[in-house]
Amino acid sequence: MFQNFHDTASPQQGPPRLAQLREEMVKDGLGGFMIPRADAHQGEYVAACDERLAYLTGFTGSAGFCIALADIAGIFIDGRYTVQVKMQVDEDHFTPVDWPENLPADWLRSQMPNGGVLGYDPLHYTPSQIKAIEKGLESSAISLKPHDNLIDRIWTDQPAPPQGKVSVYPDEFAGDSHEDKRARLATDLKTAGQESAILTLPDSIAWLLNIRGCDIPRNPVAHAFAILHDTGHLTLFIEDAKLDDTVKTHLGADITIRPPHAFGPALRSLTGPVRLDDTSAPLWIVQELEASEVPYAFAPDPCVLPKACKTEAEINATRTAHLRDGAAVCEFLCWFDAQPPDTISEIDVVTKIEGCRAATGKLLDISFDTIAGTGPHGAMSHYRVSHSSNRTLQDGELLVLDGGGQYLDGTTDITRTLPVGKVGDDEKQAFTRVLQGMIAISRLRFPVGLAGRDLDAIARYPLWLVDQDYNHGTGHGVGVHLCVHEGPQRLSKVSHVPFEPGMIVSNEPGYYREGAFGIRIENLVVVTAADLLPGGDQTGKLCFETLNFVPIDKRLIKVEMLSGPERDWLNAYHRTCRDKITPLLDQETQLWLEQATQPV
């Protein structure tokens, strides 16, 4: 099993640790200290040694932060975690704060009216983050101060940094060699008049060099920093023990390998101008450059957009991975439908579906901890089952099942909502509205230049008609044997990045009723150029090609709520599922799939 079911944190650990932190704050003359979820690489998922937010508060969500003051500690969480945070933190000592509805500066103004000094670790905050808070605090008596990390002082048994081995990613799946990628980016640097670019995102470095790592569970990346020069030469700052001779041969003579502690001196020795992404690089790098008066310019990480626009080889590879994964999910669903209500638990579900994926012989890891939430647990969009929370599936409930696999040829992610026994009409109506939103995105044709903010509302429209909604984006970018959450593209009202061909994004509207049930339906889609329709007079449209092929449970659909085109899409999708997946299945699952894909 890749997934375990241990309780990763407990609420009772928070108060004494908060007391220790406050003692350190007093020693250093600080009125508060900020603790983000992120590490020095601004990763959503972090290594055990970087779980500072969970260590202090008990909260284990993938986004959020804490601001600890002398008499209040606010834990800022978005709509995905409003239920989870109540279960994981001691609310007598930590106060949940809805974010981004409440911004840090506004909250600080109300909680520190007489001013004070707020400390933060510049390794764990970006220039743009600190600039935004400082701007919000203008005309107040509150000031921010770069400071040593106080959590590291009190975390006496903090794990050591990971030392996972790096591997070579095949060019046949990547589509381009790392030599070609570096040459293209170096040309861009020269055109921009920049001598070098600082790379801090592990997935950018993995993509650029066609390597993968294992420092972060579920994400095949290695902790490293890099400097790409306008000559195409690159200096990689990484522990030498992570690299074997095969990897070093693959990297070749144009890659200089140096230890991580050499990164600071290397920054100070640059001549510039240096390109630096102020939304992902740590502020500490700016401090190092300014200490030696190295000129720099803020600009996006040069790898991010090329990485997002997949090559044809990457798209073909991920199509294959999704077919394999789809067959494994269908095998699970066949098994699931044979289980009577009240006989299996959430852990049984997670164990079984991971076993189905592992049985392919190609599973390298799961792409994130599988979400298997039944009944009220389904209302927690990022629920993770543990031994203490494990719940038996009960007649009349819904099960939200969201998971995926890391295969060499692709990263998969799919969500299906399943009925346990006989489900009520209210749940079916909500499910059908979610399905209508998902179908709307799947059928969408849209002009070039539109971004997630322009399309997100289309998925919500059926829910809005009855005053329902969901507190997460409709979709996130996805890598190819890289991170399951990848930027810069998102199907979200906060995304301004235009969609381009080759971008992979999830399509996952949902609905959640706290204490009762949750619903989510998710496929991954890839942006493609749309053909001109007969009678049409405009070119340049884009559309979404679906990558997942697993039936949507018809028992939850109120067919009379669907329009004719929506029924046509669903029937065509199910026919495609049957055609593509049947050859990959055993006879029992083939029979199940035949029944599950009958037209409505």
Coordinates of C-alpha atoms in Angstrom, one line a residue:
M1 CA 0.0 0.0 0.0
F2 CA 1.2 3.5 -0.8
Q3 CA -1.5 5.1 1.4
N4 CA -1.5 4.6 5.1
F5 CA -4.3 5.4 7.5
H6 CA -2.4 6.8 10.4
D7 CA -3.6 9.9 12.2
T8 CA -1.0 12.5 11.1
A9 CA -1.8 15.1 13.7
S10 CA -4.0 15.6 16.8
P11 CA -5.7 18.7 18.2
Q12 CA -4.3 18.3 21.7
Q13 CA -0.7 18.7 20.4
G14 CA -1.3 22.3 19.3
P15 CA -1.8 24.2 22.5
P16 CA 1.5 23.3 24.2
R17 CA 3.4 23.9 21.0
L18 CA 1.7 27.3 20.5
A19 CA 2.8 28.2 24.1
Q20 CA 6.4 27.3 23.2
L21 CA 6.2 29.4 20.0
R22 CA 5.0 32.3 22.0
E23 CA 7.9 32.0 24.4
E24 CA 10.3 32.3 21.5
M25 CA 8.4 35.3 20.1
V26 CA 8.8 37.1 23.5
K27 CA 12.5 36.3 23.6
D28 CA 13.0 37.8 20.1
G29 CA 10.8 40.8 20.7
L30 CA 8.2 39.7 18.1
G31 CA 4.5 40.4 18.5
G32 CA 3.7 37.5 16.1
F33 CA 5.0 34.9 13.7
M34 CA 3.6 33.7 10.4
I35 CA 3.7 30.0 9.5
P36 CA 2.8 29.0 5.9
R37 CA 2.0 25.5 4.6
A38 CA 4.7 26.0 1.9
D39 CA 8.3 25.1 1.9
A40 CA 11.3 26.9 0.3
H41 CA 10.1 25.6 -3.1
Q42 CA 6.5 26.8 -2.6
G43 CA 5.1 23.3 -3.0
E44 CA 1.5 22.4 -2.3
Y45 CA 2.7 19.1 -1.0
V46 CA 5.7 19.1 1.3
A47 CA 8.2 16.7 2.8
A48 CA 7.8 15.6 6.4
C49 CA 10.5 18.0 7.6
D50 CA 8.5 20.9 6.2
E51 CA 5.1 20.1 7.8
R52 CA 5.4 23.1 10.1
L53 CA 1.8 24.1 9.9
A54 CA 0.6 20.6 10.8
Y55 CA 3.2 20.4 13.6
L56 CA 2.0 23.6 15.2
T57 CA -1.8 23.4 14.6
G58 CA -2.7 19.8 13.7
F59 CA -4.2 21.0 10.4
T60 CA -3.1 18.8 7.5
G61 CA -4.8 20.5 4.5
S62 CA -2.8 21.2 1.4
A63 CA -3.3 25.0 1.6
G64 CA -3.5 27.5 4.5
F65 CA -1.3 29.3 7.0
C66 CA -1.3 30.4 10.6
I67 CA -0.5 33.8 12.1
A68 CA 0.3 33.4 15.8
L69 CA 0.0 36.5 17.9
A70 CA 0.4 37.0 21.7
D71 CA -3.3 36.4 22.4
I72 CA -4.8 34.8 19.3
A73 CA -3.7 32.4 16.6
G74 CA -5.6 32.6 13.3
I75 CA -5.5 29.6 11.0
F76 CA -6.5 30.8 7.5
I77 CA -8.2 28.2 5.3
D78 CA -10.2 28.3 2.1
G79 CA -13.6 26.8 1.4
R80 CA -12.3 23.3 0.9
Y81 CA -11.3 23.0 4.5
T82 CA -13.9 24.7 6.5
V83 CA -15.2 21.3 7.9
Q84 CA -11.8 19.6 8.2
V85 CA -10.2 22.4 10.2
K86 CA -12.8 22.0 12.9
M87 CA -11.9 18.4 13.3
Q88 CA -8.1 18.9 13.4
V89 CA -7.4 22.0 15.5
D90 CA -8.2 23.0 19.1
E91 CA -10.6 25.9 18.5
D92 CA -10.0 27.1 22.0
H93 CA -6.5 28.0 20.9
F94 CA -6.6 28.4 17.1
T95 CA -9.3 30.5 15.4
P96 CA -10.3 29.4 11.9
V97 CA -10.4 32.4 9.5
D98 CA -12.1 32.2 6.1
W99 CA -9.5 33.0 3.4
P100 CA -9.2 34.7 0.9
E101 CA -12.4 36.4 2.1
N102 CA -10.3 37.7 5.0
L103 CA -6.8 38.8 4.0
P104 CA -3.9 38.7 6.4
A105 CA -3.4 42.5 6.5
D106 CA -7.0 43.2 7.3
W107 CA -7.1 40.6 10.0
L108 CA -3.8 41.9 11.5
R109 CA -5.2 45.4 11.6
S110 CA -8.1 44.2 13.7
Q111 CA -6.0 42.0 15.9
M112 CA -2.9 44.2 16.4
P113 CA -4.5 47.7 16.5
N114 CA -1.6 49.1 18.6
G115 CA 1.0 47.7 16.2
G116 CA 3.9 45.4 16.6
V117 CA 6.5 43.4 14.8
L118 CA 5.5 40.3 12.9
G119 CA 8.2 37.8 12.0
Y120 CA 8.4 35.5 9.0
D121 CA 10.9 33.1 7.4
P122 CA 12.0 34.7 4.1
L123 CA 12.8 31.2 2.8
H124 CA 9.1 30.3 3.0
Y125 CA 7.5 33.5 1.6
T126 CA 7.7 34.9 -1.9
P127 CA 8.3 38.6 -2.6
S128 CA 4.8 39.0 -4.0
Q129 CA 3.2 37.6 -0.8
I130 CA 5.2 39.8 1.5
K131 CA 4.6 42.9 -0.7
A132 CA 0.8 42.2 -0.6
I133 CA 0.8 42.1 3.2
E134 CA 3.0 45.1 3.5
K135 CA 0.8 47.1 1.2
G136 CA -2.3 46.1 3.2
L137 CA -0.5 47.3 6.4
E138 CA 0.4 50.7 5.0
S139 CA -0.4 53.5 7.5
S140 CA -0.6 51.0 10.3
A141 CA 1.9 50.6 13.1
I142 CA 2.5 46.9 12.2
S143 CA 5.7 46.0 10.5
L144 CA 7.0 42.7 9.0
K145 CA 10.5 41.4 9.8
P146 CA 12.5 38.6 8.1
H147 CA 13.5 36.2 10.9
D148 CA 14.9 32.8 11.7
N149 CA 12.2 30.1 11.6
L150 CA 10.8 29.8 15.2
I151 CA 9.0 26.5 14.5
D152 CA 12.4 24.9 13.7
R153 CA 13.6 26.0 17.2
I154 CA 10.8 24.2 19.0
W155 CA 10.5 21.2 16.7
T156 CA 13.1 19.0 18.5
D157 CA 12.4 15.8 16.6
Q158 CA 12.0 17.4 13.2
P159 CA 12.7 14.8 10.4
A160 CA 15.8 15.2 8.2
P161 CA 15.4 16.5 4.7
P162 CA 14.6 13.8 2.1
Q163 CA 17.3 12.1 0.1
G164 CA 15.3 10.4 -2.6
K165 CA 17.0 9.0 -5.7
V166 CA 16.6 10.8 -9.0
S167 CA 15.8 8.9 -12.2
V168 CA 15.8 9.7 -15.9
Y169 CA 12.5 10.4 -17.6
P170 CA 12.5 8.9 -21.1
D171 CA 12.7 11.4 -24.0
E172 CA 10.1 9.2 -25.8
F173 CA 7.5 10.3 -23.3
A174 CA 8.8 13.8 -22.8
G175 CA 8.8 14.6 -26.6
D176 CA 11.9 16.8 -26.3
S177 CA 15.4 16.3 -24.9
H178 CA 16.6 18.5 -22.1
E179 CA 19.3 19.9 -24.4
D180 CA 16.6 21.2 -26.8
K181 CA 14.5 22.6 -23.9
R182 CA 17.5 24.4 -22.4
A183 CA 18.5 25.8 -25.8
R184 CA 15.0 27.3 -26.4
L185 CA 14.8 28.8 -23.0
A186 CA 18.3 30.2 -23.3
T187 CA 17.3 32.0 -26.5
D188 CA 14.3 33.5 -24.7
L189 CA 16.7 34.8 -22.0
K190 CA 19.0 36.4 -24.5
T191 CA 16.0 38.0 -26.3
A192 CA 14.9 39.5 -22.9
G193 CA 18.4 40.7 -22.2
Q194 CA 18.7 38.4 -19.1
E195 CA 21.9 36.6 -18.2
S196 CA 20.3 33.9 -16.2
A197 CA 17.1 32.6 -14.6
I198 CA 16.7 31.2 -11.1
L199 CA 14.6 28.0 -11.0
T200 CA 13.1 27.1 -7.6
L201 CA 10.1 24.9 -8.4
P202 CA 11.1 21.2 -8.3
D203 CA 8.6 20.3 -11.1
S204 CA 10.1 23.0 -13.4
I205 CA 13.6 21.5 -12.9
A206 CA 12.3 17.9 -13.3
W207 CA 10.5 18.9 -16.6
L208 CA 13.4 20.9 -17.9
L209 CA 16.1 18.2 -17.3
N210 CA 13.8 15.2 -18.0
I211 CA 14.4 13.8 -14.6
R212 CA 12.1 12.6 -11.8
G213 CA 12.6 12.3 -8.1
C214 CA 11.0 10.9 -4.9
D215 CA 11.5 13.5 -2.2
I216 CA 7.8 14.3 -2.0
P217 CA 5.3 11.5 -1.6
R218 CA 2.8 11.3 -4.5
N219 CA 4.9 13.9 -6.5
P220 CA 7.8 12.5 -8.5
V221 CA 10.2 15.5 -8.0
A222 CA 13.5 16.1 -6.2
H223 CA 14.3 19.1 -4.0
A224 CA 16.7 21.2 -5.9
F225 CA 17.5 24.7 -7.1
A226 CA 19.0 25.6 -10.4
I227 CA 20.4 28.5 -12.4
L228 CA 19.9 28.5 -16.1
H229 CA 22.3 30.7 -18.1
D230 CA 21.7 32.3 -21.4
T231 CA 24.3 29.9 -22.9
G232 CA 22.0 27.0 -22.2
H233 CA 24.4 25.8 -19.4
L234 CA 22.7 25.0 -16.1
T235 CA 24.0 24.7 -12.5
L236 CA 22.0 22.2 -10.5
F237 CA 22.1 22.6 -6.7
I238 CA 21.2 19.2 -5.3
E239 CA 22.6 16.6 -2.9
D240 CA 25.1 14.4 -4.9
A241 CA 23.8 11.3 -3.1
K242 CA 20.5 11.6 -5.1
L243 CA 22.3 11.2 -8.4
D244 CA 23.7 7.9 -9.7
D245 CA 26.0 7.5 -12.7
T246 CA 23.1 6.9 -15.1
V247 CA 21.5 10.3 -14.2
K248 CA 24.8 12.1 -14.3
T249 CA 25.5 10.7 -17.8
H250 CA 22.0 11.8 -18.9
L251 CA 22.6 15.3 -17.6
G252 CA 25.9 15.6 -19.4
A253 CA 28.7 18.1 -19.5
D254 CA 26.5 21.2 -19.8
I255 CA 25.0 20.6 -16.3
T256 CA 27.2 21.6 -13.4
I257 CA 26.2 19.8 -10.2
R258 CA 26.9 21.6 -6.9
P259 CA 25.7 21.0 -3.3
P260 CA 22.7 23.0 -2.0
H261 CA 24.8 25.0 0.4
A262 CA 26.6 26.5 -2.6
F263 CA 23.4 28.1 -3.9
G264 CA 23.7 31.3 -1.8
P265 CA 27.3 32.1 -2.8
A266 CA 26.4 31.3 -6.5
L267 CA 23.6 33.8 -6.4
R268 CA 25.9 36.5 -5.0
S269 CA 28.4 35.8 -7.8
L270 CA 26.0 36.4 -10.7
T271 CA 26.4 39.4 -12.9
G272 CA 22.8 39.8 -14.0
P273 CA 20.3 40.8 -15.0
V274 CA 18.8 37.8 -13.3
R275 CA 15.2 36.5 -14.0
L276 CA 13.3 35.6 -10.9
D277 CA 9.6 34.6 -10.4
D278 CA 8.3 36.7 -7.5
T279 CA 5.2 34.4 -7.1
S280 CA 7.2 31.2 -6.5
A281 CA 10.8 32.0 -5.5
P282 CA 11.6 32.7 -1.8
L283 CA 12.2 36.2 -0.8
W284 CA 15.5 35.0 0.6
I285 CA 16.9 34.9 -3.0
V286 CA 16.1 38.6 -3.4
Q287 CA 18.0 39.3 -0.2
E288 CA 21.0 37.4 -1.5
L289 CA 21.0 39.2 -4.8
E290 CA 20.6 42.6 -3.3
A291 CA 23.4 41.9 -0.8
S292 CA 25.8 41.8 -3.7
E293 CA 24.0 44.4 -5.8
V294 CA 23.1 41.8 -8.5
P295 CA 20.5 43.3 -10.8
Y296 CA 17.3 41.2 -11.2
A297 CA 13.9 41.4 -12.9
F298 CA 10.7 39.7 -11.8
A299 CA 9.2 37.6 -14.6
P300 CA 7.4 34.2 -14.7
D301 CA 9.4 31.0 -14.3
P302 CA 10.4 30.3 -17.9
C303 CA 9.5 26.6 -17.5
V304 CA 6.0 27.0 -16.3
L305 CA 4.1 27.8 -19.5
P306 CA 6.1 25.4 -21.8
K307 CA 5.6 22.6 -19.2
A308 CA 1.9 23.3 -19.2
C309 CA 1.5 23.0 -23.0
K310 CA 2.2 19.3 -23.4
T311 CA 4.0 17.9 -26.4
E312 CA 2.2 15.4 -28.6
A313 CA 4.3 12.7 -27.1
E314 CA 3.2 13.7 -23.6
I315 CA -0.4 13.8 -24.6
N316 CA -0.2 10.4 -26.3
A317 CA 1.5 8.9 -23.2
T318 CA -1.1 10.3 -20.8
R319 CA -3.9 9.0 -23.0
T320 CA -2.4 5.5 -22.6
A321 CA -2.1 6.0 -18.8
H322 CA -5.7 7.1 -18.5
L323 CA -6.9 4.0 -20.4
R324 CA -5.0 1.8 -18.1
D325 CA -6.2 3.7 -15.1
G326 CA -9.8 3.7 -16.4
A327 CA -9.7 -0.1 -16.6
A328 CA -8.5 -0.3 -13.0
V329 CA -11.3 2.0 -11.8
C330 CA -13.9 -0.1 -13.7
E331 CA -12.6 -3.2 -12.1
F332 CA -13.1 -1.5 -8.7
L333 CA -16.6 -0.4 -9.6
C334 CA -17.5 -3.9 -10.6
W335 CA -16.4 -5.1 -7.2
F336 CA -18.1 -2.2 -5.4
D337 CA -21.5 -2.9 -6.9
A338 CA -21.3 -6.5 -5.6
Q339 CA -20.8 -5.4 -2.0
P340 CA -24.0 -5.1 0.1
P341 CA -24.5 -1.9 2.1
D342 CA -23.1 -1.8 5.7
T343 CA -20.4 -4.4 4.8
I344 CA -17.4 -2.3 3.7
S345 CA -15.6 0.8 5.1
E346 CA -13.9 3.8 3.6
I347 CA -10.5 2.1 4.3
D348 CA -11.8 -1.0 2.4
V349 CA -12.6 1.2 -0.5
V350 CA -9.2 2.9 -0.6
T351 CA -7.4 -0.4 -0.2
K352 CA -9.3 -2.0 -3.0
I353 CA -9.0 0.7 -5.6
E354 CA -5.2 1.0 -4.9
G355 CA -5.0 -2.7 -5.3
C356 CA -6.7 -2.5 -8.7
R357 CA -4.3 0.2 -9.8
A358 CA -1.3 -1.8 -8.5
A359 CA -2.5 -4.9 -10.4
T360 CA -1.8 -3.1 -13.7
G361 CA 1.9 -3.6 -12.9
K362 CA 2.6 0.0 -13.9
L363 CA 1.7 1.9 -10.8
L364 CA 4.7 3.8 -9.3
D365 CA 2.7 5.7 -6.7
I366 CA -0.8 7.1 -6.2
S367 CA -1.0 10.7 -7.4
F368 CA -2.5 11.9 -4.0
D369 CA -4.0 10.2 -1.0
T370 CA -7.3 8.7 -2.2
I371 CA -10.4 10.6 -1.0
A372 CA -13.1 8.1 0.0
G373 CA -15.8 10.0 2.0
T374 CA -19.2 8.5 2.7
G375 CA -22.1 10.4 4.1
P376 CA -21.0 13.5 6.0
H377 CA -17.3 12.8 5.2
G378 CA -18.2 13.3 1.5
A379 CA -18.9 17.0 2.4
M380 CA -15.2 17.4 3.1
S381 CA -13.8 17.9 -0.4
H382 CA -10.3 16.9 0.6
Y383 CA -11.2 14.2 3.2
R384 CA -8.5 11.7 4.1
V385 CA -9.6 8.6 5.9
S386 CA -7.7 7.5 9.0
H387 CA -8.1 4.6 11.4
S388 CA -9.9 7.0 13.8
S389 CA -12.2 8.5 11.2
N390 CA -12.9 5.3 9.2
R391 CA -16.7 4.9 8.6
T392 CA -18.7 2.0 7.3
L393 CA -20.7 2.8 4.2
Q394 CA -24.4 2.9 5.1
D395 CA -27.6 2.3 3.0
G396 CA -28.9 5.6 1.5
E397 CA -25.6 7.4 1.5
L398 CA -23.3 8.8 -1.2
L399 CA -19.6 7.9 -1.5
V400 CA -17.3 10.5 -3.0
L401 CA -14.3 8.6 -4.5
D402 CA -11.4 10.8 -5.8
G403 CA -8.0 9.3 -6.6
G404 CA -5.4 8.7 -9.2
G405 CA -2.1 7.0 -10.1
Q406 CA 1.4 8.0 -10.9
Y407 CA 2.5 6.0 -14.0
L408 CA 5.6 6.5 -16.0
D409 CA 3.5 7.7 -18.9
G410 CA 1.1 9.9 -17.0
T411 CA -0.6 11.3 -13.9
T412 CA -4.2 10.4 -13.5
D413 CA -7.0 11.9 -11.4
I414 CA -10.7 11.0 -11.5
T415 CA -13.7 11.4 -9.2
R416 CA -16.9 9.4 -9.2
T417 CA -19.8 9.7 -6.8
L418 CA -21.4 6.4 -6.0
P419 CA -24.7 5.4 -4.4
V420 CA -24.8 3.1 -1.4
G421 CA -28.1 1.3 -1.6
K422 CA -31.1 3.5 -2.3
V423 CA -30.4 7.2 -2.3
G424 CA -32.9 10.0 -1.8
D425 CA -34.4 12.3 -4.5
D426 CA -32.7 15.4 -3.1
E427 CA -29.3 13.8 -3.6
K428 CA -30.2 12.7 -7.1
Q429 CA -31.3 16.2 -8.1
A430 CA -28.0 17.7 -6.8
F431 CA -26.0 15.0 -8.6
T432 CA -27.8 15.7 -11.8
R433 CA -27.1 19.4 -11.6
V434 CA -23.4 18.7 -11.0
L435 CA -23.4 16.4 -14.0
Q436 CA -25.0 19.1 -16.1
G437 CA -22.2 21.4 -15.2
M438 CA -19.5 18.8 -16.0
I439 CA -21.2 18.1 -19.3
A440 CA -21.3 21.8 -20.1
I441 CA -17.5 22.1 -19.8
S442 CA -17.0 18.9 -21.7
R443 CA -19.1 20.2 -24.7
L444 CA -17.7 23.7 -24.6
R445 CA -16.2 25.5 -27.6
F446 CA -14.6 28.8 -26.8
P447 CA -12.5 31.5 -28.5
V448 CA -8.7 31.6 -28.1
G449 CA -7.6 34.0 -25.4
L450 CA -10.2 33.0 -22.7
A451 CA -9.0 31.9 -19.3
G452 CA -10.4 29.9 -16.4
R453 CA -12.1 33.0 -15.0
D454 CA -14.2 33.2 -18.2
L455 CA -15.3 29.6 -18.2
D456 CA -15.7 28.7 -14.5
A457 CA -19.3 30.0 -14.2
I458 CA -20.5 27.7 -17.0
A459 CA -20.0 24.7 -14.7
R460 CA -21.8 26.4 -11.9
Y461 CA -24.9 27.6 -13.8
P462 CA -27.1 24.6 -13.1
L463 CA -26.4 24.8 -9.4
W464 CA -26.8 28.6 -9.3
L465 CA -30.3 28.2 -10.6
V466 CA -31.3 26.7 -7.3
D467 CA -29.0 28.7 -5.1
Q468 CA -26.4 26.0 -4.7
D469 CA -22.6 26.2 -5.4
Y470 CA -19.2 24.7 -4.4
N471 CA -16.3 26.3 -2.6
H472 CA -13.4 25.2 -4.9
G473 CA -12.3 25.8 -8.4
T474 CA -13.8 23.8 -11.2
G475 CA -10.5 22.5 -12.3
H476 CA -6.7 22.5 -11.8
G477 CA -3.8 21.8 -14.1
V478 CA -2.2 18.4 -14.2
G479 CA 1.3 17.3 -15.1
V480 CA 2.5 14.2 -17.0
H481 CA 4.2 12.0 -14.5
L482 CA 4.6 15.1 -12.4
C483 CA 2.4 17.0 -9.9
V484 CA -1.3 16.3 -9.9
H485 CA -1.8 20.0 -9.2
E486 CA 0.1 22.0 -11.8
G487 CA 0.0 25.6 -12.9
P488 CA -0.4 28.1 -14.4
Q489 CA -3.7 27.1 -15.9
R490 CA -6.8 26.6 -13.8
L491 CA -10.5 26.3 -14.5
S492 CA -11.3 28.9 -11.8
K493 CA -12.7 32.3 -11.3
V494 CA -9.3 33.5 -10.0
S495 CA -7.3 32.3 -13.1
H496 CA -6.2 34.9 -15.7
V497 CA -4.0 32.5 -17.7
P498 CA -5.4 31.9 -21.2
F499 CA -5.9 28.3 -22.2
E500 CA -3.6 27.0 -24.9
P501 CA -3.5 23.7 -26.8
G502 CA -1.9 20.9 -24.9
M503 CA -2.9 22.2 -21.4
I504 CA -4.4 19.5 -19.2
V505 CA -7.0 20.6 -16.7
S506 CA -9.5 18.8 -14.5
N507 CA -13.3 19.3 -14.9
E508 CA -14.8 18.7 -11.5
P509 CA -17.8 20.6 -10.3
G510 CA -19.4 19.4 -7.1
Y511 CA -21.8 20.1 -4.3
Y512 CA -21.4 19.7 -0.6
R513 CA -23.9 19.8 2.2
E514 CA -22.1 19.9 5.6
G515 CA -23.1 17.0 7.9
A516 CA -25.0 15.2 5.2
F517 CA -23.3 14.4 1.8
G518 CA -21.0 15.4 -0.9
I519 CA -21.0 15.1 -4.7
R520 CA -18.2 15.5 -7.2
I521 CA -17.7 14.3 -10.8
E522 CA -14.3 14.7 -12.4
N523 CA -12.6 13.9 -15.7
L524 CA -9.4 15.3 -16.9
V525 CA -9.5 17.1 -20.3
V526 CA -6.8 18.5 -22.6
V527 CA -7.2 21.7 -24.6
T528 CA -7.3 21.1 -28.3
A529 CA -8.0 23.2 -31.4
A530 CA -11.7 22.8 -32.4
D531 CA -12.7 21.9 -35.9
L532 CA -14.9 24.4 -37.8
L533 CA -18.5 23.4 -37.6
P534 CA -20.7 23.1 -40.7
G535 CA -22.2 26.4 -41.4
G536 CA -19.8 28.1 -39.0
D537 CA -18.0 31.3 -40.0
Q538 CA -15.4 31.7 -37.2
T539 CA -12.1 29.9 -36.8
G540 CA -9.7 29.8 -33.9
K541 CA -12.0 28.1 -31.4
L542 CA -10.6 25.7 -28.7
C543 CA -12.3 22.8 -27.0
F544 CA -11.6 20.1 -24.4
E545 CA -10.8 16.5 -25.2
T546 CA -11.8 14.1 -22.4
L547 CA -9.0 11.8 -21.1
N548 CA -10.9 9.6 -18.5
F549 CA -13.2 6.8 -19.6
V550 CA -15.1 5.5 -16.7
P551 CA -19.0 5.4 -16.6
I552 CA -20.9 8.0 -14.6
D553 CA -23.4 6.2 -12.2
K554 CA -26.8 6.4 -13.9
R555 CA -28.6 5.4 -10.7
L556 CA -28.0 8.9 -9.4
I557 CA -29.2 10.7 -12.5
K558 CA -32.7 12.3 -12.8
V559 CA -32.9 11.7 -16.6
E560 CA -35.9 14.0 -17.0
M561 CA -33.7 16.9 -15.8
L562 CA -31.3 16.5 -18.7
S563 CA -31.7 18.2 -22.1
G564 CA -31.6 16.3 -25.3
P565 CA -28.0 17.4 -26.1
E566 CA -26.9 16.5 -22.5
R567 CA -28.4 13.0 -22.9
D568 CA -26.7 12.7 -26.2
W569 CA -23.3 13.6 -24.7
L570 CA -23.7 11.1 -21.8
N571 CA -24.7 8.3 -24.1
A572 CA -21.9 9.0 -26.5
Y573 CA -19.4 9.2 -23.6
H574 CA -20.6 5.9 -22.3
R575 CA -20.3 4.3 -25.7
T576 CA -16.8 5.6 -26.0
C577 CA -16.0 4.2 -22.5
R578 CA -17.3 0.8 -23.6
D579 CA -15.3 0.8 -26.9
K580 CA -12.0 1.9 -25.3
I581 CA -12.0 0.1 -22.0
T582 CA -13.7 -3.3 -22.8
P583 CA -10.6 -4.8 -24.4
L584 CA -8.6 -4.2 -21.2
L585 CA -11.0 -5.9 -18.8
D586 CA -11.7 -9.5 -17.6
Q587 CA -15.0 -11.1 -18.6
E588 CA -16.8 -10.2 -15.3
T589 CA -15.9 -6.5 -15.6
Q590 CA -16.8 -6.5 -19.3
L591 CA -20.3 -7.6 -18.4
W592 CA -20.5 -4.9 -15.7
L593 CA -19.3 -2.2 -18.1
E594 CA -21.8 -3.3 -20.8
Q595 CA -24.7 -2.8 -18.3
A596 CA -23.2 0.5 -16.8
T597 CA -23.0 2.1 -20.2
Q598 CA -26.4 1.4 -21.6
P599 CA -28.0 4.5 -23.0
V600 CA -30.4 6.7 -20.9

